[in-house]
Each structure stands twice: as structure tokens, then as C-alpha cells.
mmCIF file of C-alpha atoms in Angstrom:
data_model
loop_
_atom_site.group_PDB
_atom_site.id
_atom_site.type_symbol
_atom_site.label_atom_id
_atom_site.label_comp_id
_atom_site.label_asym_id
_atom_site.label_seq_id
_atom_site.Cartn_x
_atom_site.Cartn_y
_atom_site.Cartn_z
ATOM 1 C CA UNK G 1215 139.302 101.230 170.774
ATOM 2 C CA UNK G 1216 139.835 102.536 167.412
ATOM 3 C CA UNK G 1217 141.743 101.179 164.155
ATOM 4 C CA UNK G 1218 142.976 102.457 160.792
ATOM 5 C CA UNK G 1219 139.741 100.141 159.307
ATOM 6 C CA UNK G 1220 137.221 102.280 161.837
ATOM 7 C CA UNK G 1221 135.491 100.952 165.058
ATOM 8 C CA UNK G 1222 136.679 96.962 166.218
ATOM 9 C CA UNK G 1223 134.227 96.561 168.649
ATOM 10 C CA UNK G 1224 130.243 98.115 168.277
ATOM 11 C CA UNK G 1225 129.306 100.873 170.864
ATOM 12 C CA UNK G 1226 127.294 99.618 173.292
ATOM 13 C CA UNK G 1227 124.312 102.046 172.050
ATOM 14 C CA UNK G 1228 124.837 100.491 168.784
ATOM 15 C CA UNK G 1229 123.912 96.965 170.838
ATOM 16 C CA UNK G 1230 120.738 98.249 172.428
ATOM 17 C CA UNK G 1231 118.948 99.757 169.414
ATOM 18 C CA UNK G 1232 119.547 96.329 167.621
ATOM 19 C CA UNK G 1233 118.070 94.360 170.416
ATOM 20 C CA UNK G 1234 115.045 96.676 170.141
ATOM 21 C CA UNK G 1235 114.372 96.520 166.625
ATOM 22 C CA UNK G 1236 114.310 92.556 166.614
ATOM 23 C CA UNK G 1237 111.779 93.100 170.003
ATOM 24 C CA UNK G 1238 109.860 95.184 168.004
ATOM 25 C CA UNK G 1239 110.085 92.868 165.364
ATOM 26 C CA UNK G 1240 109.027 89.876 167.580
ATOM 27 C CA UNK G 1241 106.219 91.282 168.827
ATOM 28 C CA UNK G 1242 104.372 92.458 165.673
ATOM 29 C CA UNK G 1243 105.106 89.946 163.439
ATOM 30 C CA UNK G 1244 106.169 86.597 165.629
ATOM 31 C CA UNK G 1245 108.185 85.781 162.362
ATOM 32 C CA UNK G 1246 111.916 85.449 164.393
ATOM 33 C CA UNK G 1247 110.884 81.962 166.002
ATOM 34 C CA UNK G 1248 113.377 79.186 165.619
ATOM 35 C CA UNK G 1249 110.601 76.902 163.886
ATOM 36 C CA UNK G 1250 109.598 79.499 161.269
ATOM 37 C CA UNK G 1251 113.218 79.856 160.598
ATOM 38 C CA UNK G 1252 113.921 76.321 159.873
ATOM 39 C CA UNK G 1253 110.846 76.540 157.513
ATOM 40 C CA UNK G 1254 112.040 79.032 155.629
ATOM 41 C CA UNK G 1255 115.513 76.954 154.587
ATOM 42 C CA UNK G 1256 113.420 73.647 153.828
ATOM 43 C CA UNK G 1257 113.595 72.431 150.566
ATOM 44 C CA UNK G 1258 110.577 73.025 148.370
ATOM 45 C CA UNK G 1259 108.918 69.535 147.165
ATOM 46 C CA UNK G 1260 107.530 70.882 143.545
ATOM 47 C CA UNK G 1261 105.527 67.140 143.663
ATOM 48 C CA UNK G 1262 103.617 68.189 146.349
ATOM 49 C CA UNK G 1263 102.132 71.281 143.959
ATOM 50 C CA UNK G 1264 101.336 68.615 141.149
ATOM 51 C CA UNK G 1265 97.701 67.788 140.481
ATOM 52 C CA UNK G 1266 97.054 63.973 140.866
ATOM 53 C CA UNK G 1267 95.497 64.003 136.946
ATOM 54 C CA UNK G 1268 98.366 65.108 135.360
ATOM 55 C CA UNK G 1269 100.736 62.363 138.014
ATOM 56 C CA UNK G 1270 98.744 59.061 136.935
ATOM 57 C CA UNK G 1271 99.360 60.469 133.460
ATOM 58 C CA UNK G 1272 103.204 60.342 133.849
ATOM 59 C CA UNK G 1273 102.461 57.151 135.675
ATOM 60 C CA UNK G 1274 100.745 55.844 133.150
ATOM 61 C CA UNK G 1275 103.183 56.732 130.416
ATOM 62 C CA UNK G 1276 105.775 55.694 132.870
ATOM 63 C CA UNK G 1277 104.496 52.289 133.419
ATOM 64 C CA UNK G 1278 103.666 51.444 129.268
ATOM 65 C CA UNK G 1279 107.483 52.462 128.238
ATOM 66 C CA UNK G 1280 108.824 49.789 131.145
ATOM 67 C CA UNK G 1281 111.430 47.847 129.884
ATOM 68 C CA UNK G 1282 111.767 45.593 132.770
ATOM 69 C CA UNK G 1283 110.257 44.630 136.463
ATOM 70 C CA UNK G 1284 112.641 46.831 138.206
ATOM 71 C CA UNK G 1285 112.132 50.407 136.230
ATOM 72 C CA UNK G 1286 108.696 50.894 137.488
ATOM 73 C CA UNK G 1287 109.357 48.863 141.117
ATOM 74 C CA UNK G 1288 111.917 51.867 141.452
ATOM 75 C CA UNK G 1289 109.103 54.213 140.812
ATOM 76 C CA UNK G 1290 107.077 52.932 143.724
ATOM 77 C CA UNK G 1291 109.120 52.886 146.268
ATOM 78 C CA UNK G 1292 110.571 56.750 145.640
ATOM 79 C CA UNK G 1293 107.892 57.994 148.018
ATOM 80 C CA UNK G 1294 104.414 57.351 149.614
ATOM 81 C CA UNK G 1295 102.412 59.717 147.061
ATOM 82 C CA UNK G 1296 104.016 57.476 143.920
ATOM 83 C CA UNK G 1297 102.823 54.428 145.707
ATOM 84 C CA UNK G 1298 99.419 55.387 146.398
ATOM 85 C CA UNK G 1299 98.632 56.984 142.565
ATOM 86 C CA UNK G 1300 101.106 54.134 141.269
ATOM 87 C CA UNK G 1301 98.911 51.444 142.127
ATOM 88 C CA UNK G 1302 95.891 52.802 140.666
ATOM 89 C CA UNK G 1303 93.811 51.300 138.178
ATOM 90 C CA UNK G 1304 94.341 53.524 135.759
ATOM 91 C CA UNK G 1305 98.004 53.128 135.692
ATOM 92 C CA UNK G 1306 98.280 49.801 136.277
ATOM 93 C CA UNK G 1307 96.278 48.914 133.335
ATOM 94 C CA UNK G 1308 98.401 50.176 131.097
ATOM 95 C CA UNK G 1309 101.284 48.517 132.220
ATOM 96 C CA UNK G 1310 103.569 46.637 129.562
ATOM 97 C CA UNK G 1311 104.617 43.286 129.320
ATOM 98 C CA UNK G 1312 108.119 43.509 130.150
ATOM 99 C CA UNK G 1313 106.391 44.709 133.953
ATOM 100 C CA UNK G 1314 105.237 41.240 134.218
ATOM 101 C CA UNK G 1315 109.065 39.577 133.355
ATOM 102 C CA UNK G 1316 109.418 38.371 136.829
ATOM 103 C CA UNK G 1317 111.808 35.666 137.440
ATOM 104 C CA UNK G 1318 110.762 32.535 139.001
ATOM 105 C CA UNK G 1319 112.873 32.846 141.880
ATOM 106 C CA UNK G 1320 112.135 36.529 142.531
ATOM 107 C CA UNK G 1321 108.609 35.012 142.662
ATOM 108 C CA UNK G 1322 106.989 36.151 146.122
ATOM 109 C CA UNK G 1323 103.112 36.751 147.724
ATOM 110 C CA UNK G 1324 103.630 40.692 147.325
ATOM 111 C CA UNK G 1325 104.610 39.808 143.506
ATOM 112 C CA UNK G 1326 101.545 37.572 143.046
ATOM 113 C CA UNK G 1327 99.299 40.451 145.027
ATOM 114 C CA UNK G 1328 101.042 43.321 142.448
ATOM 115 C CA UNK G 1329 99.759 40.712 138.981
ATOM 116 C CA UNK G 1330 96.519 39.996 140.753
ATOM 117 C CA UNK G 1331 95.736 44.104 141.167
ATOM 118 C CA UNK G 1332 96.824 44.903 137.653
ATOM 119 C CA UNK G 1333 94.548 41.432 135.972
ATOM 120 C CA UNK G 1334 91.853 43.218 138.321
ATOM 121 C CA UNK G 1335 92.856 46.554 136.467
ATOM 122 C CA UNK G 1336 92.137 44.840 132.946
ATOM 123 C CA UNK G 1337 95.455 44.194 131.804
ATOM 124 C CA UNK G 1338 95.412 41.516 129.533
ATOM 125 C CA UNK G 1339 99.113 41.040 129.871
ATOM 126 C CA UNK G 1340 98.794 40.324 133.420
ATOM 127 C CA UNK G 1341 95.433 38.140 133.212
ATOM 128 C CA UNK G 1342 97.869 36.260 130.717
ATOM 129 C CA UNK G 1343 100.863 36.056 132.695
ATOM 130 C CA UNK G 1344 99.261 35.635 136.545
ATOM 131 C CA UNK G 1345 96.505 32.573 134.446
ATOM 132 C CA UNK G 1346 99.606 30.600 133.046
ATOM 133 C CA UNK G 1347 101.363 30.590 136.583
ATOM 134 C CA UNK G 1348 98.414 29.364 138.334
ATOM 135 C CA UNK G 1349 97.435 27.018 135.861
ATOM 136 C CA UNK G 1350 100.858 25.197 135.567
ATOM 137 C CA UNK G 1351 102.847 25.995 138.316
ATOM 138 C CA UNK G 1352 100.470 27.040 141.605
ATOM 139 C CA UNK G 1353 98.478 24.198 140.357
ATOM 140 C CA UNK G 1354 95.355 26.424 140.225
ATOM 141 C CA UNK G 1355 93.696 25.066 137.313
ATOM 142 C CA UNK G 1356 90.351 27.059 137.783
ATOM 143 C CA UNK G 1357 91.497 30.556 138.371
ATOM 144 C CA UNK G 1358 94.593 30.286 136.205
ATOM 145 C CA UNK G 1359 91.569 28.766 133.117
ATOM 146 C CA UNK G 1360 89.630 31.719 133.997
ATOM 147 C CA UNK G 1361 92.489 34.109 134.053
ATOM 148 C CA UNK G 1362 93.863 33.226 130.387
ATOM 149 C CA UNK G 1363 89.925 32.978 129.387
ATOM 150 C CA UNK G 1364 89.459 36.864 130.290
ATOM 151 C CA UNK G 1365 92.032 37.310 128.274
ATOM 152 C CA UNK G 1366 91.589 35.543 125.545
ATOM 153 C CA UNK G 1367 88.112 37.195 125.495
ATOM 154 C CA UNK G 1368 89.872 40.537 125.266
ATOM 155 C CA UNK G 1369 91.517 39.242 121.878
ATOM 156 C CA UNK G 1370 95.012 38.655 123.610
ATOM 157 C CA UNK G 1371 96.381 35.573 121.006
ATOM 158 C CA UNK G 1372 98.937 33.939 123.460
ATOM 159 C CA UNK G 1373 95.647 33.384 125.599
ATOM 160 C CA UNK G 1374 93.551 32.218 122.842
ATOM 161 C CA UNK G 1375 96.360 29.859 121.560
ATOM 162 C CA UNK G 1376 97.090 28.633 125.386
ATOM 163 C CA UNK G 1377 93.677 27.758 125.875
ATOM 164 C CA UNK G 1378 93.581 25.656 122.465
ATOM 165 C CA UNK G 1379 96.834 23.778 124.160
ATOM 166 C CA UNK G 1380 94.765 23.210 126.842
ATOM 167 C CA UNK G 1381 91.989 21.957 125.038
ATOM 168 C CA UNK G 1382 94.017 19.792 122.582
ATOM 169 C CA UNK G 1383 95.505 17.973 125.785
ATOM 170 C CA UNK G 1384 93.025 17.987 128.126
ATOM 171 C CA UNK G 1385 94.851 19.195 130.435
ATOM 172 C CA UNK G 1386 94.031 19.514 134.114
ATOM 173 C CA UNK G 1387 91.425 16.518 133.639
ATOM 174 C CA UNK G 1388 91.957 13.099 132.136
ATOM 175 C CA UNK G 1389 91.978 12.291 128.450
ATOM 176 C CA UNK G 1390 88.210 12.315 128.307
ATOM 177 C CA UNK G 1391 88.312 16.075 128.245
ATOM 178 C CA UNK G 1392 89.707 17.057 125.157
ATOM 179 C CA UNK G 1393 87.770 19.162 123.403
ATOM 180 C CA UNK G 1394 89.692 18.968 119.436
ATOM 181 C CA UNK G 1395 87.235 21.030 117.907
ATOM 182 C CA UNK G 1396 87.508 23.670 120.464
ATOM 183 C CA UNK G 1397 91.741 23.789 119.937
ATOM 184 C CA UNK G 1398 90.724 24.223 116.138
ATOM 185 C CA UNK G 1399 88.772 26.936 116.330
ATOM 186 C CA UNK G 1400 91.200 28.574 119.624
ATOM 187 C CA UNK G 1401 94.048 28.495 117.115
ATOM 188 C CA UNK G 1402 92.407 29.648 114.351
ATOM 189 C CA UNK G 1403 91.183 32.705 116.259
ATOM 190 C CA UNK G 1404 94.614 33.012 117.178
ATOM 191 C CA UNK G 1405 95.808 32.657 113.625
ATOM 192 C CA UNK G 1406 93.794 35.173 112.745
ATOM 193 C CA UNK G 1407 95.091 37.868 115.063
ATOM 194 C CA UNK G 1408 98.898 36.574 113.509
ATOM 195 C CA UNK G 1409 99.995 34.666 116.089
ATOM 196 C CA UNK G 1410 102.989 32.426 114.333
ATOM 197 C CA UNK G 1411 102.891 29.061 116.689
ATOM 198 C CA UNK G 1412 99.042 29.593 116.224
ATOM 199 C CA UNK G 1413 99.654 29.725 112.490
ATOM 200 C CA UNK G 1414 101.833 26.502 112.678
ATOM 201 C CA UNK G 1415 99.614 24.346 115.173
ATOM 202 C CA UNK G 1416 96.535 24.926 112.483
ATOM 203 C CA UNK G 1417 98.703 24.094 109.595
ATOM 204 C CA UNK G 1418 99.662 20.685 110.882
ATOM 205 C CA UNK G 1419 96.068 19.776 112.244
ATOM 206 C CA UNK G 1420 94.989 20.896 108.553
ATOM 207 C CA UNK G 1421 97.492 18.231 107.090
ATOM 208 C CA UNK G 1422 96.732 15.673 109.584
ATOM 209 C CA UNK G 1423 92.816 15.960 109.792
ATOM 210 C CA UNK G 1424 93.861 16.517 113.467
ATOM 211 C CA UNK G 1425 90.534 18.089 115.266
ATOM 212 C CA UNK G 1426 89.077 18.918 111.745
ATOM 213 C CA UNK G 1427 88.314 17.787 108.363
ATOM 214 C CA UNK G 1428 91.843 17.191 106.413
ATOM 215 C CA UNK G 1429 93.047 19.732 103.761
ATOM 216 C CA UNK G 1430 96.595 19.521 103.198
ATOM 217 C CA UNK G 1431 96.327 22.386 100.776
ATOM 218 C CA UNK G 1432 95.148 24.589 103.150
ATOM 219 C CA UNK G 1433 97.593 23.388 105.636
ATOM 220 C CA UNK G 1434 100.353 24.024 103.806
ATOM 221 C CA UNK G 1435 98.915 27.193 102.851
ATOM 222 C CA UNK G 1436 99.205 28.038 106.852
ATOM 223 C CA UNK G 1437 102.907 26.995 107.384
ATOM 224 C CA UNK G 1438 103.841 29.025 104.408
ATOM 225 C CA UNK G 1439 102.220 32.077 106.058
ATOM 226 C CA UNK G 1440 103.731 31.174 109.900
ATOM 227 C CA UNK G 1441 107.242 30.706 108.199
ATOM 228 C CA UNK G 1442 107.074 34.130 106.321
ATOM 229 C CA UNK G 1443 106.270 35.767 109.473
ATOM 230 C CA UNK G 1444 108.774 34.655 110.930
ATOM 231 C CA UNK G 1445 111.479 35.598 108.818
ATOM 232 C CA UNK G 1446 109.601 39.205 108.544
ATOM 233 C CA UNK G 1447 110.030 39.154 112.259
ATOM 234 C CA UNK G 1448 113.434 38.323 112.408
ATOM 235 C CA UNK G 1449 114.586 40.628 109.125
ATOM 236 C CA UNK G 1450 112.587 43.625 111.275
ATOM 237 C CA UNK G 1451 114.663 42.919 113.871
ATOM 238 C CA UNK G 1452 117.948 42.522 112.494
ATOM 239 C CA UNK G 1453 118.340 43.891 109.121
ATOM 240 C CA UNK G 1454 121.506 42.886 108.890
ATOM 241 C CA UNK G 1455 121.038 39.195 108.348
ATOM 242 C CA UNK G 1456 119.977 39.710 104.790
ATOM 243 C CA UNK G 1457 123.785 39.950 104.489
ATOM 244 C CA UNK G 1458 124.412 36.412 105.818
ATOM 245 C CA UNK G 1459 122.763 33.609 103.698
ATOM 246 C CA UNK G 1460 123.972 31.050 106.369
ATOM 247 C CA UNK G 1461 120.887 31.013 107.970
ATOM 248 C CA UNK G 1462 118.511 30.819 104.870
ATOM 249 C CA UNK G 1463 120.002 27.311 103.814
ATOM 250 C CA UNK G 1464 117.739 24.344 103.615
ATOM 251 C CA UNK G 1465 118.707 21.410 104.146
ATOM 252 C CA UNK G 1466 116.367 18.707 103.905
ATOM 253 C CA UNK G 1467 117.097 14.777 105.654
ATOM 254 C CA UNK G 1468 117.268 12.212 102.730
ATOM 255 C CA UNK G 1469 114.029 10.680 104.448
ATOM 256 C CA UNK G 1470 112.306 13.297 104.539
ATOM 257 C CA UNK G 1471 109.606 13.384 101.587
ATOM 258 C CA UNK G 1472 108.149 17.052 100.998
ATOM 259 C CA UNK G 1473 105.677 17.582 99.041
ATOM 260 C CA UNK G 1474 104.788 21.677 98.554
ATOM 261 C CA UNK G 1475 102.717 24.186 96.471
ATOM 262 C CA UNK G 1476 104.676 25.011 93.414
ATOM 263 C CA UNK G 1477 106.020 21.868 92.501
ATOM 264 C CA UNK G 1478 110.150 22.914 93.717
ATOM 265 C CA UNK G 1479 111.314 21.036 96.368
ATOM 266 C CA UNK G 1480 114.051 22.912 97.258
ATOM 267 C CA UNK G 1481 112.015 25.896 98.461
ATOM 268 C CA UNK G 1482 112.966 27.055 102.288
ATOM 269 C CA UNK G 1483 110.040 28.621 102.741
ATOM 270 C CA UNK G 1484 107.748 25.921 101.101
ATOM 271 C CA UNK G 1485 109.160 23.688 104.348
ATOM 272 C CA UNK G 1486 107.611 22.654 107.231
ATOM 273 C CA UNK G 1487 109.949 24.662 108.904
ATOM 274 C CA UNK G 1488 111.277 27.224 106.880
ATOM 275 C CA UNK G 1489 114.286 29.036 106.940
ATOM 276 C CA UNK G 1490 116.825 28.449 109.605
ATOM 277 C CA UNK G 1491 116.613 31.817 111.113
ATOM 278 C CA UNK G 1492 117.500 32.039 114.859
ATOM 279 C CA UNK G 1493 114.769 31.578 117.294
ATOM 280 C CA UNK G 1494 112.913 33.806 118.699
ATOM 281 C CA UNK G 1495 112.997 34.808 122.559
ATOM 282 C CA UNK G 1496 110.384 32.887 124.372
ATOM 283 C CA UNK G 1497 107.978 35.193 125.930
ATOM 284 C CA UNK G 1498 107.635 36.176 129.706
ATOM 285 C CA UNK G 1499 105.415 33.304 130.614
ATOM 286 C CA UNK G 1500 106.864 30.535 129.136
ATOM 287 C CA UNK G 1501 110.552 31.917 130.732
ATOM 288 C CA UNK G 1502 109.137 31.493 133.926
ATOM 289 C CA UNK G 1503 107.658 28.299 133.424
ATOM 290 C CA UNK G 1504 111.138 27.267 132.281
ATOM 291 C CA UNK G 1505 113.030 28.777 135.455
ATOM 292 C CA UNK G 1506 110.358 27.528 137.693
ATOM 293 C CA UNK G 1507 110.604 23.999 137.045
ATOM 294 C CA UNK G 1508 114.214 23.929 136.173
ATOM 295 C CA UNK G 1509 114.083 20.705 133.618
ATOM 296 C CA UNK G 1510 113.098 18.774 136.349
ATOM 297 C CA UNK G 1511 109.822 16.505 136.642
ATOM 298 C CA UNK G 1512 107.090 18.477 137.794
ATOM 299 C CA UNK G 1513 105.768 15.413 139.811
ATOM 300 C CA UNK G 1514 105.583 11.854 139.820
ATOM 301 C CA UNK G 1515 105.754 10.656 136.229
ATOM 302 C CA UNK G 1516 104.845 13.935 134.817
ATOM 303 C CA UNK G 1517 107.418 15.520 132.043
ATOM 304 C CA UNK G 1518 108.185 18.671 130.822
ATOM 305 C CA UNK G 1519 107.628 19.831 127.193
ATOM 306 C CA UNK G 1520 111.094 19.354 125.174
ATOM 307 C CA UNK G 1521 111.384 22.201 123.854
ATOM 308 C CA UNK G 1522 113.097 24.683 125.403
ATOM 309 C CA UNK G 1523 111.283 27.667 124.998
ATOM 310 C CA UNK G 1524 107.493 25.628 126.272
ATOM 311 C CA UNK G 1525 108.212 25.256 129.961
ATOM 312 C CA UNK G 1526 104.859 23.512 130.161
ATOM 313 C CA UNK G 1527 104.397 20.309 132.254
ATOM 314 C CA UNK G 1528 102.334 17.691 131.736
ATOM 315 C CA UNK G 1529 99.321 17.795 134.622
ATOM 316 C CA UNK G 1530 98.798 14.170 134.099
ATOM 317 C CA UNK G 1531 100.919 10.820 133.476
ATOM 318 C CA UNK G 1532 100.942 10.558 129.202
ATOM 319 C CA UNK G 1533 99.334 14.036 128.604
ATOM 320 C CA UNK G 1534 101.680 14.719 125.886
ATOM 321 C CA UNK G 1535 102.774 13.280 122.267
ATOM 322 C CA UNK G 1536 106.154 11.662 122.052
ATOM 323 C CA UNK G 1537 108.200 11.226 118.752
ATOM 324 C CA UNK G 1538 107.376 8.010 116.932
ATOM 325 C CA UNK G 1539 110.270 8.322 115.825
ATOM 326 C CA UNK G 1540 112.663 7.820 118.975
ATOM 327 C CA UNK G 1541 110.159 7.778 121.666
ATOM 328 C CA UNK G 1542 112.919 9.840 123.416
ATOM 329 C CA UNK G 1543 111.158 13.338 123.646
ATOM 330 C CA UNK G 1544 107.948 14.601 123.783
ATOM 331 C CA UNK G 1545 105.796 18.071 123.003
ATOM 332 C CA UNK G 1546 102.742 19.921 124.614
ATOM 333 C CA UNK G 1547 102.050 20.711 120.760
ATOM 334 C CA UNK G 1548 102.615 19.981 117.246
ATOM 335 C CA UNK G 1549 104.320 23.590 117.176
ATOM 336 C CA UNK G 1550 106.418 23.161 119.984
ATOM 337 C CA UNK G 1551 107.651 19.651 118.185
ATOM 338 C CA UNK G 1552 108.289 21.506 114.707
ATOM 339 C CA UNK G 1553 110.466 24.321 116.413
ATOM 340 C CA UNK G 1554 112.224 21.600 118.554
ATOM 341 C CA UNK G 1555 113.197 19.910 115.078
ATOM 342 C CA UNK G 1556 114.577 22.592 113.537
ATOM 343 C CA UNK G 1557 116.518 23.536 116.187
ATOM 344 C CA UNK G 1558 117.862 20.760 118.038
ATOM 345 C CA UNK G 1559 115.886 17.380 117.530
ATOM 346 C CA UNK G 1560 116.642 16.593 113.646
ATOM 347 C CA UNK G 1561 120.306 16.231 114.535
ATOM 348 C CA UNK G 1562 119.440 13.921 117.897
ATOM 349 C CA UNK G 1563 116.799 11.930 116.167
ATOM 350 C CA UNK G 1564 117.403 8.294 115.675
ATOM 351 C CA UNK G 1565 114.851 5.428 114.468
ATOM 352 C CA UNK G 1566 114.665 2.974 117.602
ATOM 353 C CA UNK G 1567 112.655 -0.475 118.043
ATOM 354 C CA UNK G 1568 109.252 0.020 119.123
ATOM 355 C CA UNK G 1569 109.248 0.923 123.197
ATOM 356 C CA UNK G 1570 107.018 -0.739 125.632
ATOM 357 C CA UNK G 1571 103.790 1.645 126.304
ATOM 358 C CA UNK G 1572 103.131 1.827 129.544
ATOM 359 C CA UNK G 1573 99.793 3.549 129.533
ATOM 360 C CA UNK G 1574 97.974 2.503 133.108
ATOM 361 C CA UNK G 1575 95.369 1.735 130.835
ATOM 362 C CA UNK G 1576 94.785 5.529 129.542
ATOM 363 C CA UNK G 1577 94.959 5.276 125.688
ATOM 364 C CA UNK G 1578 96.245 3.839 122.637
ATOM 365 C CA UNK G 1579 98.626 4.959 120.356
ATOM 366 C CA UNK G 1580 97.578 7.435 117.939
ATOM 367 C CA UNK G 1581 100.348 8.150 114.716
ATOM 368 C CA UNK G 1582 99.903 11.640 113.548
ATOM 369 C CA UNK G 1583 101.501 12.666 110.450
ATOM 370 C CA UNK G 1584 103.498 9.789 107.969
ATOM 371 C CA UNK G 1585 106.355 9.256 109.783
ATOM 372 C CA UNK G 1586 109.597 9.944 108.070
ATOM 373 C CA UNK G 1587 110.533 12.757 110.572
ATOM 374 C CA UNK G 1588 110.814 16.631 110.636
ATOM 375 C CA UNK G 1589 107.109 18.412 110.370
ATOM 376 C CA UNK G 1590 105.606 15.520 109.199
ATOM 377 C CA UNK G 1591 107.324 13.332 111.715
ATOM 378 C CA UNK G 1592 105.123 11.116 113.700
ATOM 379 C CA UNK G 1593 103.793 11.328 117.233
ATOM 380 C CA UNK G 1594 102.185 9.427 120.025
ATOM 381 C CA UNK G 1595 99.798 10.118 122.384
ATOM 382 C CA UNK G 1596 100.570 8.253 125.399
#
């Protein structure tokens, strides 16, 4: 049958000479088989054809830009290769500490075994992170001690200054085990790296002759240097708020008696406290502590740091200093009590009649400081 467009159907000739060419085809090369033909229109996987060096370096770059827990869990569950070169040392010990932001109630045993791999790694981050939970919240005082210790040892100065908190409160032992002269020289290891709460806690046991001879010179001459880092932290941050003068207003309670370096008592930064710039975030650690105990008692007659951004509990009844002031709140550190001030306590503070101690027998009271409030405001240790 023909058409004006040429032949409609092939001639049957035609039909056999194609058949024989694929035969030939078949037999010589094999290359016609349904398998090899569903080979050929598979997609190529270029990560296949990457060498594993040059993968745990895009890992590892991967990994130290993380902004948060989720970015680089992402990464290791794309495929089985990324898992296996993702949880190499080599990576892992790079990771950043946004990685270890975990919240408290994300908190899980393949969590703990992913912070235990990368503290095994070296990260000092994690030995940070993974020591603080077990110390305070797994209630693994040995391993979490040695945990903060290896990283404390790597020069890491929220370890050095957690240890010296440790070691001003004794805690995970009874009052016996405070070691003041150890906290002295944590912090001031930790000062020296430019921690600013490490800065602060030295100041105050300068002024108070708290765990070393008193210089109040000297102590001063700390607080000046914590509060100027921390408005160079917070200008860096947000330029902008040399345009508001709000914040950099000072003023000081009628009661309180300040006494600074260059004879003006009107300074901000000559304070105890410095300007009133906004605080800072509290770091990954002490966020977790904070959502893991959720303001409530950690235990039977145990409390809770009050400030906000601590999260540490007390691992014993009367582990921590209470304001002489009120008796109302009380503080892990003399750091922790100055930034509580500042920001909340100065305007809740009230003088009070003397409360009944109720010590089991554990200690006396112990003023620190000459009591008319703010950073020279008295505490207890109960």
C-alpha cells in the first residue's frame, strides 16, 4: 500500500534484515540485554567518583560553619557514605559550638553517643558541653569533672571558669571540699584568656579577700576591664546602639556607696556593673541547664541559681550564697549575683528582718562584701 508521503507499512524484507543486524549485534557484543540497557539510563552519582580526602575536607568545613544542630544532622542522614566519613574524627573535631546547641528535650542516648564521639575526637566544645550535662544534670559528677577538666586543660575558659565554680562551692561533696585557692587561680586563668564572668568573679574575690589576699585596687581594676568588654562586645555586635544613650545611663541606689579609681562617682564604667547594656545570650550549656530543669527544684531542698542565664543547681542542701539583703534569692557565684542585680534583682530587692537559718548543722553565716546592695551587696553561705 502506497501514499503521497511514500511506503505506510515496511516491506517485509525491510523486517528481516533488521532482525539480523540486532542478531548479529547480540551475538558479538551481548550489549542489547535488558539489564545493560537500564544501566545505561541510570543516573550518574558524581559522589561516588570523589576521593574520601578531599570529602572529610568539605565535611570538615561543613561541620565548623554549622550554625545550628540540625544543618549538619541533615548532612548525615543524606546518604550512607556522608555518615560513615561524617562521623570521623577528623571532622568531628572540628565541629562548632552551635553543633552542640541541643535542646533539653531533644536530649536522647543517640545525642549523648554523637557528644561523647566528638569529646573522644578532641573537641573542646563538646568535652565542655557533654562535662556540664553530666555533672549537673545526669548527676555524673566524675566523668562530667573530668570532661570540663580535659577541657579546661586544652585552654577552653568556660571550662576553666566552671571548674573554679565548682571549686568555690564544693560542689558534688560537702562544704569541706572547697578548695578557694584553687577557684582563684581557675578564674584567673580564665581571666587571662578574657573570659568576662571570669573577669568579674576575680574582681569581687579581690575586693572581698574572698579565696585570696584583699586588694580592692586590683579588684576594681578587674571589673573595670570585665565591664569594658562587655560593652566592646555588645558595640561589635550592634553598632547601632552608640546611637541610643538609653542604655549607657547609670543610675546608682541612694544606698549604694561606690567608691572607684578616679575619684568621679558618676562613672558607668567605674561601677560594679557598668553600663546597662542588654545581656548577653547565655551560652549552649547553661541554655540547657535552664530548659532541663525548668525553674523547678532539682531535688529535695536543692535550688536553682537565680539568675536566669546560670541554670546551675545546687548538688547539696545550702551549696549556694543567698542575698543578705532579702534572703529571697540566691547565686552559684558572685558573677552570676552581679548580673542578676543589674538586670532584675536591684528593682526586687527589699531589706527584710533577719530569717531563721536552717543549716542541718552545715555552716555559719559568712557576710561577703559591706552590705548596702548592688556589687558590693552582701551574701550568705548557707
Amino acid at each position: 500500500m502506497r501514499t503521497r508521503r511514500g511506503l505506510c507499512y515496511p516491506r517485509l524484507n525491510n523486517m528481516r534484515s533488521e532482525k539480523s543486524v540486532a542478531k548479529r549485534l547480540r551475538d558479538f557484543s551481548g550489549d542489547l540485554t535488558p539489564e545493560t540497557c537500564r544501566k545505561r539510563h541510570k543516573k550518574i552519582d558524581y559522589l561516588d567518583n570523589l576521593p574520601d580526602d578531599l570529602v572529610l575536607t568539605i565535611l570538615s568545613k561543613l561541620c565548623s560553619s554549622a550554625s545550628c544542630p540540625a544543618d549538619y544532622g541533615r548532612v548525615l542522614v543524606s546518604c550512607k557514605r556522608l555518615n560513615d566519613l561524617g562521623l570521623r574524627s577528623m571532622v568531628l573535631a572540628k565541629a562548632s559550638p552551635k553543633v552542640f546547641a541541643v535542646k533539653a528535650c531533644r536530649w536522647s542516648e543517640s545525642t549523648h553517643r554523637f557528644f561523647k564521639k566528638c569529646a573522644e575526637a578532641g573537641n573542646v566544645e563538646a568535652c565542655y558541653t557533654l562535662g556540664m550535662i553530666r555533672f549537673y544534670c545526669l548527676n555524673a559528677r566524675g566523668t562530667g569533672a573530668s570532661l570540663l577538666a580535659k577541657a579546661a586543660i586544652k585552654l577552653h575558659a568556660p571550662a576553666l571558669y566552671a571548674l573554679a565554680v565548682i571549686q568555690f562551692n564544693g560542689s558534688g561533696g560537702s562544704k569541706t571540699d572547697k578548695d578557694l585557692r584553687a577557684g582563684v587561680a581557675l578564674c584567673a586563668r580564665a581571666a587571662f584568656l578574657g573570659h568576662v564572668d571570669a573577669l568579674r568573679e576575680l574582681g569581687h574575690c579581690l575586693q572581698d579577700g574572698y579565696g585570696v589576699r584583699q586588694n580592692v585596687t586590683e579588684g576594681r581594676r578587674f571589673l573595670v576591664q570585665a565591664n569594658a568588654r562587655e560593652l566592646a562586645a555588645v558595640l561589635n555586635t550592634a553598632p547601632e546602639a552608640l546611637t541610643s544613650s538609653s542604655w549607657l545611663v547609670w543610675n546608682p541606689l541612694p544606698n549604694h556607696r561606690h567608691v572607684n579609681l578616679a575619684g568621679c562617682s558618676n562613672c558607668p564604667l567605674l561601677s560594679d556593673f557598668g553600663c546597662n547594656v542588654p545581656e548577653s545570650a547565655p551560652q549552649p550549656a547553661n541554655q540547657f541547664l535552664t530548659d532541663w530543669f525548668g525553674g523547678k527544684s532539682p531535688g529535695p531542698g536543692l535550688r536553682l541559681c537565680s539568675h536566669s542565664g546560670c541554670g546551675r543547681p545546687e548538688s547539696r542542701r545550702h551549696e549556694f550564697r543567698r542575698c543578705s539583703v532579702c534572703g529571697k534569692v540566691n547565686y552559684c557565684s558572685r558573677a552570676c549575683q552581679a548580673l542578676d542585680w543589674r538586670t532584675r534583682h536591684k528593682s526586687e530587692c527589699t531589706p527584710t528582718e533577719r530569717w531563721e537559718d536552717d543549716h542541718d548543722g552545715e555552716g555559719d553565716n559568712v557576710a561577703n562584701g559591706n552590705g548596702g546592695g548592688g556589687a558590693d551587696e552582701a551574701m550568705d553561705e548557707s
